[in-house]
CSV table of C-alpha atoms in Angstrom, one decimal:
chain,number,residue,atom,x,y,z
A,120,MET,CA,11.3,-5.1,-13.9
A,121,GLU,CA,8.2,-4.6,-11.8
A,122,PHE,CA,7.8,-6.3,-8.4
A,123,SER,CA,4.3,-7.2,-9.5
A,124,SER,CA,5.4,-8.7,-12.8
A,125,PHE,CA,5.4,-12.5,-13.5
A,126,ILE,CA,9.0,-12.4,-14.4
A,127,PHE,CA,9.8,-11.1,-11.0
A,128,LEU,CA,7.4,-13.2,-9.0
A,129,TYR,CA,8.0,-16.5,-10.7
A,130,CYS,CA,11.6,-16.3,-11.9
A,131,PHE,CA,13.8,-13.5,-10.6
A,132,PHE,CA,12.8,-13.4,-6.9
A,133,PRO,CA,12.6,-17.2,-6.3
A,134,LEU,CA,16.0,-17.7,-8.0
A,135,VAL,CA,17.7,-14.9,-5.9
A,136,PHE,CA,16.0,-16.2,-2.8
A,137,VAL,CA,17.3,-19.7,-3.2
A,138,LEU,CA,20.8,-18.7,-4.3
A,139,TYR,CA,21.1,-16.3,-1.4
A,140,ARG,CA,20.6,-19.2,1.0
A,141,VAL,CA,22.7,-21.6,-0.9
A,142,VAL,CA,25.9,-19.5,-1.2
A,143,GLY,CA,28.1,-18.9,1.8
A,144,ALA,CA,27.8,-15.8,3.9
A,145,ARG,CA,31.0,-14.5,2.5
A,146,TYR,CA,29.6,-14.3,-1.0
A,147,ARG,CA,26.1,-13.1,-0.3
A,148,ASN,CA,26.8,-9.5,-1.0
A,149,VAL,CA,28.4,-10.3,-4.3
A,150,MET,CA,25.4,-12.4,-5.2
A,151,LEU,CA,23.0,-9.6,-4.2
A,152,LEU,CA,25.0,-7.1,-6.2
A,153,ILE,CA,25.0,-9.2,-9.3
A,154,SER,CA,21.3,-9.7,-8.9
A,155,SER,CA,20.7,-6.0,-8.5
A,156,ILE,CA,22.7,-5.2,-11.6
A,157,LEU,CA,20.7,-7.7,-13.6
A,158,PHE,CA,17.5,-6.4,-12.1
A,159,TYR,CA,18.3,-2.8,-13.2
A,160,THR,CA,19.7,-3.9,-16.6
A,161,TRP,CA,16.4,-5.8,-17.4
A,162,GLY,CA,14.5,-2.5,-17.3
A,163,GLN,CA,17.0,-0.1,-18.9
A,164,PRO,CA,20.2,-1.7,-20.2
A,165,GLN,CA,21.2,1.5,-21.9
A,166,TYR,CA,21.6,3.2,-18.5
A,167,ILE,CA,23.6,0.6,-16.6
A,168,ILE,CA,26.8,2.4,-17.5
A,169,LEU,CA,25.5,5.6,-16.0
A,170,LEU,CA,24.7,3.7,-12.8
A,171,ILE,CA,28.2,2.1,-12.7
A,172,PHE,CA,29.8,5.5,-13.4
A,173,SER,CA,27.8,7.1,-10.5
A,174,ILE,CA,28.9,4.3,-8.2
A,175,GLY,CA,32.6,4.7,-9.2
A,176,VAL,CA,32.7,8.5,-8.8
A,177,ASN,CA,31.0,8.5,-5.4
A,178,TYR,CA,33.2,5.7,-4.2
A,179,VAL,CA,36.4,7.4,-5.2
A,180,LEU,CA,35.4,10.8,-3.9
A,181,GLY,CA,34.3,9.3,-0.6
A,182,LEU,CA,37.7,7.8,-0.1
A,183,LEU,CA,39.4,11.1,-1.0
A,184,ILE,CA,37.3,13.1,1.4
A,185,GLU,CA,38.0,10.8,4.3
A,186,LYS,CA,41.7,10.7,3.5
A,187,GLN,CA,42.2,14.4,3.1
A,188,LYS,CA,43.0,16.3,6.3
A,189,ARG,CA,42.8,19.9,4.9
A,190,GLU,CA,39.2,21.2,5.3
A,191,GLY,CA,39.4,23.3,2.2
A,192,ILE,CA,40.3,20.4,-0.1
A,193,ARG,CA,37.7,18.2,1.6
A,194,LYS,CA,35.1,20.8,0.8
A,195,ILE,CA,36.2,21.0,-2.8
A,196,PHE,CA,35.8,17.2,-3.2
A,197,LEU,CA,32.4,17.5,-1.6
A,198,ILE,CA,31.3,20.3,-4.0
A,199,LEU,CA,32.7,18.4,-6.9
A,200,ASP,CA,30.8,15.2,-6.0
A,201,VAL,CA,27.5,17.1,-5.4
A,202,CYS,CA,27.9,18.9,-8.7
A,203,ILE,CA,28.5,15.7,-10.6
A,204,ASN,CA,25.5,14.0,-9.1
A,205,LEU,CA,23.2,17.0,-9.7
A,206,PHE,CA,24.5,17.4,-13.2
A,207,PHE,CA,23.4,14.0,-14.3
A,208,LEU,CA,20.1,14.3,-12.4
A,209,GLY,CA,19.6,17.7,-13.9
A,210,TYR,CA,20.5,16.6,-17.5
A,211,TYR,CA,18.3,13.5,-17.7
A,212,LYS,CA,15.4,14.9,-15.6
A,213,TYR,CA,15.2,18.6,-16.4
A,214,TYR,CA,17.1,19.4,-19.6
A,215,GLU,CA,14.2,19.0,-21.9
A,216,PHE,CA,11.9,21.0,-19.6
A,217,PHE,CA,14.2,24.0,-19.6
A,218,ALA,CA,15.1,23.6,-23.3
A,219,LYS,CA,11.4,23.8,-24.3
A,220,LYS,CA,10.8,26.8,-22.1
A,221,ILE,CA,13.9,28.7,-23.4
A,222,ASN,CA,13.0,27.9,-27.0
A,223,ALA,CA,9.4,29.0,-26.4
A,224,VAL,CA,10.5,32.3,-24.8
A,225,THR,CA,13.1,33.2,-27.5
A,226,ASN,CA,10.9,31.8,-30.3
A,227,HIS,CA,14.1,30.0,-31.6
A,228,GLU,CA,15.4,26.5,-31.2
A,229,LEU,CA,18.4,27.5,-29.2
A,230,LEU,CA,18.6,24.2,-27.5
A,231,SER,CA,17.9,20.9,-29.2
A,232,ILE,CA,15.2,18.6,-27.9
A,233,ASN,CA,16.7,15.1,-27.6
A,234,ASN,CA,13.7,13.1,-26.3
A,235,ILE,CA,15.7,12.0,-23.3
A,236,VAL,CA,14.4,8.9,-21.6
A,237,LEU,CA,14.6,9.3,-17.8
A,238,PRO,CA,16.8,6.6,-16.2
A,239,ILE,CA,14.6,4.6,-13.8
A,240,GLY,CA,15.5,5.4,-10.1
A,241,ILE,CA,18.0,8.2,-10.9
A,242,SER,CA,16.2,10.5,-8.4
A,243,PHE,CA,16.5,7.9,-5.7
A,244,TYR,CA,20.1,6.6,-6.2
A,245,THR,CA,21.3,10.2,-6.6
A,246,PHE,CA,19.9,10.9,-3.1
A,247,LEU,CA,21.5,7.7,-1.8
A,248,SER,CA,24.9,8.8,-3.2
A,249,LEU,CA,24.5,12.3,-1.8
A,250,SER,CA,23.6,10.9,1.6
A,251,TYR,CA,26.8,8.8,1.6
A,252,ILE,CA,29.1,11.6,0.5
A,253,ILE,CA,27.7,14.1,2.9
A,254,ASP,CA,27.8,11.7,5.8
A,255,VAL,CA,31.5,10.9,5.1
A,256,TYR,CA,32.2,14.7,4.8
A,257,ARG,CA,30.5,15.4,8.1
A,258,LYS,CA,32.4,12.4,9.7
A,259,ASN,CA,29.2,10.8,10.7
A,260,SER,CA,30.3,7.7,8.8
A,261,LYS,CA,33.5,6.1,7.6
A,262,SER,CA,34.0,5.8,3.8
A,263,GLN,CA,33.2,2.4,2.4
A,264,LYS,CA,36.4,0.6,1.6
A,265,SER,CA,34.8,-2.2,-0.4
A,266,ILE,CA,33.6,-0.9,-3.8
A,267,LEU,CA,31.4,-4.0,-4.0
A,268,ASP,CA,29.6,-3.2,-0.7
A,269,PHE,CA,29.3,0.4,-1.7
A,270,ALA,CA,27.8,-0.6,-5.1
A,271,LEU,CA,25.3,-2.8,-3.3
A,272,TYR,CA,24.2,0.1,-1.1
A,273,ILE,CA,23.5,2.2,-4.2
A,274,SER,CA,22.0,-0.5,-6.5
A,275,PHE,CA,20.3,-2.9,-4.1
A,276,PHE,CA,17.2,-3.9,-6.2
A,277,PRO,CA,14.5,-3.6,-3.5
A,278,GLN,CA,15.1,0.1,-3.1
A,279,ILE,CA,16.8,1.5,-6.2
A,280,MET,CA,13.6,2.1,-8.2
A,281,ALA,CA,11.6,4.1,-5.7
A,282,GLY,CA,13.1,3.9,-2.3
A,283,PRO,CA,12.8,4.0,0.7
A,284,ILE,CA,15.8,6.4,0.7
A,285,ASN,CA,17.9,4.8,3.4
A,286,LYS,CA,20.4,7.4,4.6
A,287,TYR,CA,23.9,6.0,4.7
A,288,HIS,CA,24.6,6.5,8.4
A,289,GLU,CA,21.4,4.7,9.2
A,290,ILE,CA,22.2,1.6,7.2
A,291,GLU,CA,26.0,1.4,6.9
A,292,GLY,CA,26.3,-1.3,9.6
A,293,GLN,CA,23.8,-3.5,7.8
A,294,ILE,CA,25.7,-3.5,4.5
A,295,THR,CA,28.4,-5.9,5.9
A,296,ALA,CA,26.2,-7.6,8.5
A,297,HIS,CA,22.7,-8.5,7.6
A,298,PRO,CA,21.9,-11.9,9.2
A,299,ILE,CA,18.9,-13.8,8.1
A,300,ASN,CA,16.5,-15.9,10.2
A,301,THR,CA,13.2,-17.6,9.9
A,302,SER,CA,11.1,-15.0,11.7
A,303,LYS,CA,12.6,-12.1,9.6
A,304,THR,CA,12.0,-14.0,6.4
A,305,ALA,CA,8.4,-14.8,7.3
A,306,TYR,CA,7.8,-11.2,8.2
A,307,GLY,CA,9.4,-10.0,5.0
A,308,ILE,CA,7.1,-12.3,2.9
A,309,LYS,CA,4.1,-11.0,4.9
A,310,ARG,CA,5.0,-7.4,4.1
A,311,PHE,CA,5.6,-8.2,0.5
A,312,ILE,CA,2.2,-9.9,0.1
A,313,TYR,CA,0.4,-6.9,1.8
A,314,GLY,CA,2.3,-4.6,-0.6
A,315,LEU,CA,1.4,-6.7,-3.6
A,316,GLY,CA,-2.3,-6.6,-2.5
A,317,LYS,CA,-2.2,-2.9,-2.0
A,318,LYS,CA,-0.8,-2.4,-5.5
A,319,VAL,CA,-2.7,-4.9,-7.6
A,320,ILE,CA,-6.1,-5.1,-5.8
A,321,LEU,CA,-6.6,-1.6,-4.6
A,322,ALA,CA,-4.3,0.9,-6.4
A,323,ASN,CA,-4.8,-0.5,-9.9
A,324,THR,CA,-8.6,-0.6,-9.4
A,325,PHE,CA,-8.7,3.0,-8.2
A,326,GLY,CA,-6.3,4.0,-10.9
A,327,ALA,CA,-8.4,2.5,-13.7
A,328,VAL,CA,-11.5,4.4,-12.7
A,329,THR,CA,-9.5,7.7,-12.1
A,330,ASP,CA,-8.0,7.4,-15.6
A,331,SER,CA,-11.4,6.8,-17.2
A,332,ILE,CA,-12.9,9.9,-15.5
A,333,LEU,CA,-10.0,12.2,-16.2
A,334,ARG,CA,-9.7,11.1,-19.8
A,335,GLU,CA,-12.8,13.2,-20.4
A,336,PRO,CA,-12.4,17.0,-21.1
A,337,ALA,CA,-12.4,19.0,-17.9
A,338,SER,CA,-15.4,21.0,-19.1
A,339,GLN,CA,-17.5,17.8,-19.1
A,340,ILE,CA,-16.7,16.7,-15.6
A,341,GLY,CA,-19.1,18.0,-12.9
A,342,THR,CA,-18.3,18.9,-9.3
A,343,GLY,CA,-19.5,15.6,-7.9
A,344,LEU,CA,-17.6,13.5,-10.4
A,345,MET,CA,-14.4,15.6,-9.9
A,346,TRP,CA,-14.5,15.0,-6.2
A,347,VAL,CA,-14.9,11.3,-6.8
A,348,ALA,CA,-11.9,11.3,-9.1
A,349,ALA,CA,-9.9,13.3,-6.6
A,350,ILE,CA,-10.7,10.9,-3.8
A,351,LEU,CA,-10.0,7.9,-6.0
A,352,TYR,CA,-6.5,9.3,-6.9
A,353,THR,CA,-5.9,10.1,-3.3
A,354,LEU,CA,-6.5,6.4,-2.5
A,355,GLN,CA,-4.6,5.2,-5.6
A,356,ILE,CA,-1.4,7.0,-4.9
A,357,TYR,CA,-1.4,6.0,-1.2
A,358,TYR,CA,-1.9,2.3,-2.0
A,359,ASP,CA,0.4,2.4,-5.0
A,360,PHE,CA,3.4,4.0,-3.2
A,361,SER,CA,2.9,2.5,0.3
A,362,GLY,CA,2.4,-0.9,-1.5
A,363,TYR,CA,5.7,-0.5,-3.2
A,364,SER,CA,7.3,0.5,0.1
A,365,ASP,CA,5.8,-2.5,1.8
A,366,MET,CA,7.2,-4.8,-0.9
A,367,ALA,CA,10.7,-3.1,-0.7
A,368,ILE,CA,10.8,-3.4,3.1
A,369,GLY,CA,9.6,-7.0,2.9
A,370,LEU,CA,12.3,-7.9,0.4
A,371,GLY,CA,14.9,-6.1,2.5
A,372,LYS,CA,13.8,-8.2,5.5
A,373,ILE,CA,14.1,-11.4,3.5
A,374,PHE,CA,17.7,-10.6,2.8
A,375,GLY,CA,18.5,-9.4,6.3
A,376,PHE,CA,18.1,-5.6,5.9
A,377,ASP,CA,15.9,-3.3,8.1
A,378,PHE,CA,14.7,-0.4,5.9
A,379,ILE,CA,13.1,2.7,7.3
A,380,GLU,CA,9.3,2.7,7.4
A,381,ASN,CA,8.1,5.1,4.7
A,382,PHE,CA,4.4,5.6,5.7
A,383,ASN,CA,2.5,5.9,8.9
A,384,TYR,CA,-1.1,6.2,7.9
A,385,PRO,CA,-0.7,9.7,6.5
A,386,TYR,CA,-4.4,10.3,5.9
A,387,LEU,CA,-5.0,10.3,9.7
A,388,ALA,CA,-2.9,13.5,9.9
A,389,ASP,CA,-4.5,16.4,11.8
A,390,SER,CA,-2.3,19.1,10.1
A,391,VAL,CA,-0.1,19.5,7.0
A,392,GLN,CA,3.0,19.2,9.2
A,393,ASP,CA,1.7,16.0,10.6
A,394,PHE,CA,1.0,14.7,7.1
A,395,TRP,CA,4.6,15.2,6.1
A,396,ARG,CA,5.7,13.3,9.2
A,397,ARG,CA,3.7,10.4,7.9
A,398,TRP,CA,4.0,10.5,4.1
A,399,HIS,CA,7.2,9.4,2.2
A,400,ILE,CA,9.1,9.6,5.5
A,401,SER,CA,12.4,8.7,4.0
A,402,LEU,CA,12.2,11.7,1.6
A,403,SER,CA,11.0,14.2,4.1
A,404,THR,CA,13.6,13.2,6.7
A,405,TRP,CA,16.3,13.3,3.9
A,406,PHE,CA,15.3,16.9,3.0
A,407,LYS,CA,15.2,17.9,6.7
A,408,GLU,CA,18.7,16.5,7.4
A,409,TYR,CA,20.5,17.5,4.2
A,410,LEU,CA,18.7,20.7,3.2
A,411,TYR,CA,16.4,22.3,5.8
A,412,ILE,CA,18.9,22.1,8.7
A,413,PRO,CA,21.9,23.2,6.7
A,414,LEU,CA,19.8,26.2,5.5
A,415,GLY,CA,19.4,27.1,9.2
A,416,GLY,CA,16.2,25.3,10.0
A,417,ASN,CA,14.2,27.2,12.6
A,418,ARG,CA,17.3,28.5,14.4
A,419,LYS,CA,17.6,31.9,12.6
A,420,GLY,CA,14.3,33.6,13.3
A,421,ASN,CA,10.8,33.3,12.0
A,422,LEU,CA,11.3,34.9,8.6
A,423,ARG,CA,14.3,32.7,7.8
A,424,THR,CA,12.3,29.6,9.0
A,425,TYR,CA,9.4,30.5,6.6
A,426,LEU,CA,11.9,31.0,3.7
A,427,ASN,CA,13.6,27.7,4.5
A,428,LEU,CA,10.3,25.9,4.4
A,429,LEU,CA,9.4,27.4,1.1
A,430,VAL,CA,12.8,26.5,-0.4
A,431,VAL,CA,12.6,23.0,0.9
A,432,PHE,CA,9.1,22.4,-0.6
A,433,PHE,CA,10.0,24.1,-3.8
A,434,VAL,CA,12.8,21.6,-4.1
A,435,THR,CA,10.6,18.8,-3.0
A,436,GLY,CA,8.1,19.6,-5.7
A,437,PHE,CA,10.7,20.0,-8.4
A,438,TRP,CA,12.4,16.7,-7.3
A,439,HIS,CA,9.2,14.9,-8.2
A,440,GLY,CA,9.3,16.1,-11.8
A,441,ALA,CA,10.1,18.7,-14.4
A,442,GLY,CA,7.0,20.7,-14.6
A,443,PHE,CA,5.3,23.8,-13.1
A,444,LYS,CA,2.6,21.6,-11.6
A,445,TYR,CA,5.1,19.8,-9.4
A,446,ILE,CA,6.6,23.2,-8.3
A,447,ALA,CA,3.0,24.4,-7.5
A,448,TRP,CA,2.3,21.2,-5.6
A,449,GLY,CA,5.4,21.6,-3.5
A,450,LEU,CA,4.8,25.4,-2.8
A,451,PHE,CA,1.1,24.7,-2.1
A,452,TYR,CA,2.3,22.5,0.8
A,453,GLY,CA,5.0,25.0,1.7
A,454,VAL,CA,2.5,27.9,2.1
A,455,PHE,CA,0.3,25.9,4.5
A,456,LEU,CA,3.4,24.8,6.5
A,457,VAL,CA,4.3,28.5,6.8
A,458,LEU,CA,0.8,29.3,7.9
A,459,GLU,CA,0.8,26.6,10.5
A,460,ARG,CA,4.1,28.0,11.8
A,461,MET,CA,2.7,31.5,11.9
A,462,PHE,CA,-0.7,30.9,13.6
A,463,LEU,CA,-2.7,28.0,12.2
A,464,GLY,CA,-0.8,25.3,14.0
A,465,LYS,CA,-1.5,26.8,17.4
A,466,TRP,CA,-5.2,27.1,16.5
A,467,LEU,CA,-5.2,23.5,15.4
A,468,ARG,CA,-3.5,22.3,18.6
A,469,ASN,CA,-6.0,24.3,20.8
A,470,ASN,CA,-9.1,23.2,18.8
A,471,LYS,CA,-11.1,20.8,20.9
A,472,LEU,CA,-13.1,19.6,17.8
A,473,LYS,CA,-10.3,17.4,16.4
A,474,PHE,CA,-12.4,16.1,13.5
A,475,ILE,CA,-12.2,19.6,12.1
A,476,ASN,CA,-8.4,19.4,12.0
A,477,HIS,CA,-8.7,16.1,10.0
A,478,ILE,CA,-11.2,17.6,7.6
A,479,TYR,CA,-8.8,20.6,7.1
A,480,SER,CA,-5.9,18.3,6.5
A,481,LEU,CA,-7.8,16.1,4.1
A,482,LEU,CA,-9.0,19.0,2.1
A,483,ILE,CA,-5.4,20.3,1.6
A,484,ILE,CA,-4.1,16.8,0.8
A,485,ILE,CA,-6.8,15.9,-1.7
A,486,THR,CA,-6.5,19.3,-3.4
A,487,ALA,CA,-2.7,18.9,-3.6
A,488,TRP,CA,-3.1,15.5,-5.2
A,489,VAL,CA,-5.3,17.0,-7.9
A,490,ILE,CA,-2.5,19.4,-8.8
A,491,PHE,CA,-0.1,16.4,-8.8
A,492,ARG,CA,-2.3,14.2,-11.0
A,493,ALA,CA,-3.3,16.8,-13.6
A,494,ASP,CA,-1.5,16.8,-16.9
A,495,ASN,CA,-0.3,20.4,-16.4
A,496,LEU,CA,-0.9,23.3,-14.1
A,497,HIS,CA,-3.5,24.9,-16.3
A,498,ILE,CA,-5.7,21.7,-16.1
A,499,ALA,CA,-5.0,21.5,-12.4
A,500,VAL,CA,-6.5,24.9,-11.9
A,501,GLU,CA,-9.5,23.9,-14.0
A,502,TYR,CA,-10.0,20.8,-11.9
A,503,ILE,CA,-9.8,22.8,-8.6
A,504,LYS,CA,-12.3,25.3,-9.9
A,505,ILE,CA,-14.7,22.5,-10.7
A,506,MET,CA,-14.3,21.1,-7.2
A,507,PHE,CA,-15.0,24.3,-5.4
A,508,ILE,CA,-17.4,26.1,-7.8
A,509,HIS,CA,-20.4,24.0,-8.6
A,510,SER,CA,-20.5,22.6,-12.1
A,511,SER,CA,-23.1,20.1,-13.4
A,512,GLY,CA,-20.9,18.5,-16.1
A,513,HIS,CA,-22.1,16.0,-18.7
A,514,TYR,CA,-21.7,12.7,-16.9
A,515,TYR,CA,-23.4,11.1,-13.9
A,516,VAL,CA,-21.2,9.6,-11.2
A,517,ALA,CA,-23.0,6.3,-11.8
A,518,LYS,CA,-21.4,6.0,-15.2
A,519,PHE,CA,-18.1,5.3,-13.6
A,520,ILE,CA,-18.9,4.1,-10.1
A,521,ASP,CA,-20.9,0.9,-9.7
A,522,THR,CA,-21.5,-1.3,-6.6
A,523,ARG,CA,-18.1,-3.1,-6.9
A,524,ILE,CA,-16.1,0.2,-7.1
A,525,THR,CA,-18.2,1.6,-4.2
A,526,ILE,CA,-17.2,-1.4,-2.0
A,527,PHE,CA,-13.5,-1.0,-3.1
A,528,ILE,CA,-13.7,2.7,-2.1
A,529,ILE,CA,-15.2,1.9,1.3
A,530,VAL,CA,-12.5,-0.8,1.9
A,531,GLY,CA,-9.8,1.6,0.7
A,532,ILE,CA,-10.9,4.3,3.1
A,533,LEU,CA,-11.2,2.0,6.1
A,534,LEU,CA,-7.8,0.4,5.5
A,535,SER,CA,-6.0,3.7,5.0
A,536,GLY,CA,-5.8,4.0,8.8
A,537,ILE,CA,-9.3,4.3,10.2
A,538,LEU,CA,-9.7,0.5,10.9
A,539,GLN,CA,-6.2,0.2,12.3
A,540,SER,CA,-6.8,3.1,14.7
A,541,LEU,CA,-10.1,1.5,15.9
A,542,VAL,CA,-8.8,-2.0,16.1
A,543,LYS,CA,-5.3,-1.8,17.6
A,544,LYS,CA,-4.7,-5.5,17.3
A,545,LEU,CA,-4.9,-5.3,13.5
A,546,LYS,CA,-2.2,-2.7,13.4
A,547,TRP,CA,0.0,-4.6,15.8
A,548,ALA,CA,-0.5,-7.9,13.8
A,549,VAL,CA,0.7,-6.2,10.6
A,550,TYR,CA,4.0,-5.0,12.1
A,551,ASP,CA,4.6,-8.0,14.4
A,552,GLU,CA,7.9,-9.6,13.4
A,553,LYS,CA,7.8,-12.4,16.0
A,554,LYS,CA,4.3,-14.0,15.8
A,555,ILE,CA,2.5,-15.7,13.0
A,556,TYR,CA,-1.3,-15.6,13.4
A,557,ILE,CA,-3.4,-18.3,11.7
A,558,THR,CA,-6.2,-15.9,10.6
A,559,GLU,CA,-3.6,-13.5,9.2
A,560,SER,CA,-1.8,-16.3,7.3
A,561,ILE,CA,-5.2,-17.2,5.7
A,562,ALA,CA,-5.8,-13.6,4.8
A,563,GLN,CA,-2.3,-13.4,3.2
A,564,LEU,CA,-3.1,-16.5,1.1
A,565,VAL,CA,-6.3,-14.9,0.0
A,566,ILE,CA,-4.6,-11.6,-0.9
A,567,LEU,CA,-1.9,-13.5,-2.8
A,568,PHE,CA,-4.4,-15.6,-4.7
A,569,VAL,CA,-6.6,-12.6,-5.6
A,570,SER,CA,-3.6,-10.6,-6.7
A,571,ILE,CA,-2.3,-13.3,-9.0
A,572,MET,CA,-5.8,-13.7,-10.5
A,573,MET,CA,-6.0,-10.0,-11.1
A,574,LEU,CA,-2.5,-9.9,-12.6
A,575,VAL,CA,-3.5,-12.8,-15.0
A,576,SER,CA,-6.6,-10.9,-16.2
A,577,SER,CA,-5.0,-7.5,-16.7
A,578,SER,CA,-1.8,-5.8,-18.0
A,579,ILE,CA,1.1,-4.9,-15.7
A,580,LYS,CA,0.7,-1.3,-14.4
A,581,SER,CA,3.9,0.5,-13.3
A,582,PHE,CA,4.2,2.1,-9.9
A,583,ILE,CA,3.5,5.8,-10.0
A,584,TYR,CA,6.8,6.8,-8.4
A,585,PHE,CA,8.8,4.9,-11.1
A,586,GLN,CA,8.4,8.1,-13.2
A,587,PHE,CA,10.3,10.2,-10.7
């Protein structure tokens, strides 16, 4: 079920909203859990058993780890839990990738291809589960005694599909105590509407043009048009994913939860390191806390730090999908992070012409998104060649970009952080949970109206991160 679908906007959400306020506080978690299970079942009923099994295994092993006093046994339980979680993630997400490669290398069908459908949200709820079990093992958190409350943490419908990935020790107190009030609800509705507008008005518009351009053979796309497609996709994925995160955060607020912010105007970054402090914050902090630091972080010398960064971004890339292009995308960032650690970061910090830092960052980011968007690594290389080695191509930019799309691009670029940095009051108004501004309320009504009209006139387009 999509947040931007009519079944969610007109049926599911209003019903859950009303019931949540009608039932007593004692039963609200049960009501949210039932709603979350129904929400997940609507999209993939065949995988609800997998979700329930995952919840049960992590709940039991969490209790066993906390109860056990012997460190060796605790570690065995931890390893068992991690292996179980990664086994299911690996099977559903990566089995076919490896099977195809092994069969191709051996020229024999050693492994059967089962056409496995990826369970929605498995990458995200697997990381939620791992966060819980590691926090309990580290004694940063107590195990959750109520299986219903634990199941809600894993399956809560605003976050299960594509995050934010709320680490257990950051949110455990909210699971049992998440009071609601008028200002929090109003703010949640505001964030949801902004997220809906980002997705429906901006991301879907950019996505439609990007798809129409990249549908053409690479050999027929010229340098100018390729840069247009790259910029459009850069805008599309930002508004698509940050729009989803806004909607998830808004829904969380409506039901009394405070989710971690997932974006902080990432295209204002002045380095690759700064970009990853601003983009998909819940994922980057998850990897930092549960992978980078345990590997040694930057505490074991420069060479080990560089290796740790490359490992983390190899895993980051592979987490996004089973394909060499995702690995290349992750390592592409990893290499620049290593370079910034070695010497480039110092140069950027000392550079007085800061606009050069932003141009450098945007070039890396846009190029990385081309790798991410391409159908495969070979096509990604072709696209990048076209971008940086002049090619005339067969199509004029005007075939795909008219006045309307040009206005959308200008608006998209301005709202990606430039306008907010120039007009501070605009940024404060968006994140203000206490005040309701009349002009902002009017803007929200306009955004909601336009979003609904655009949804009526077009088909529902899934969020990009649902495929991960």
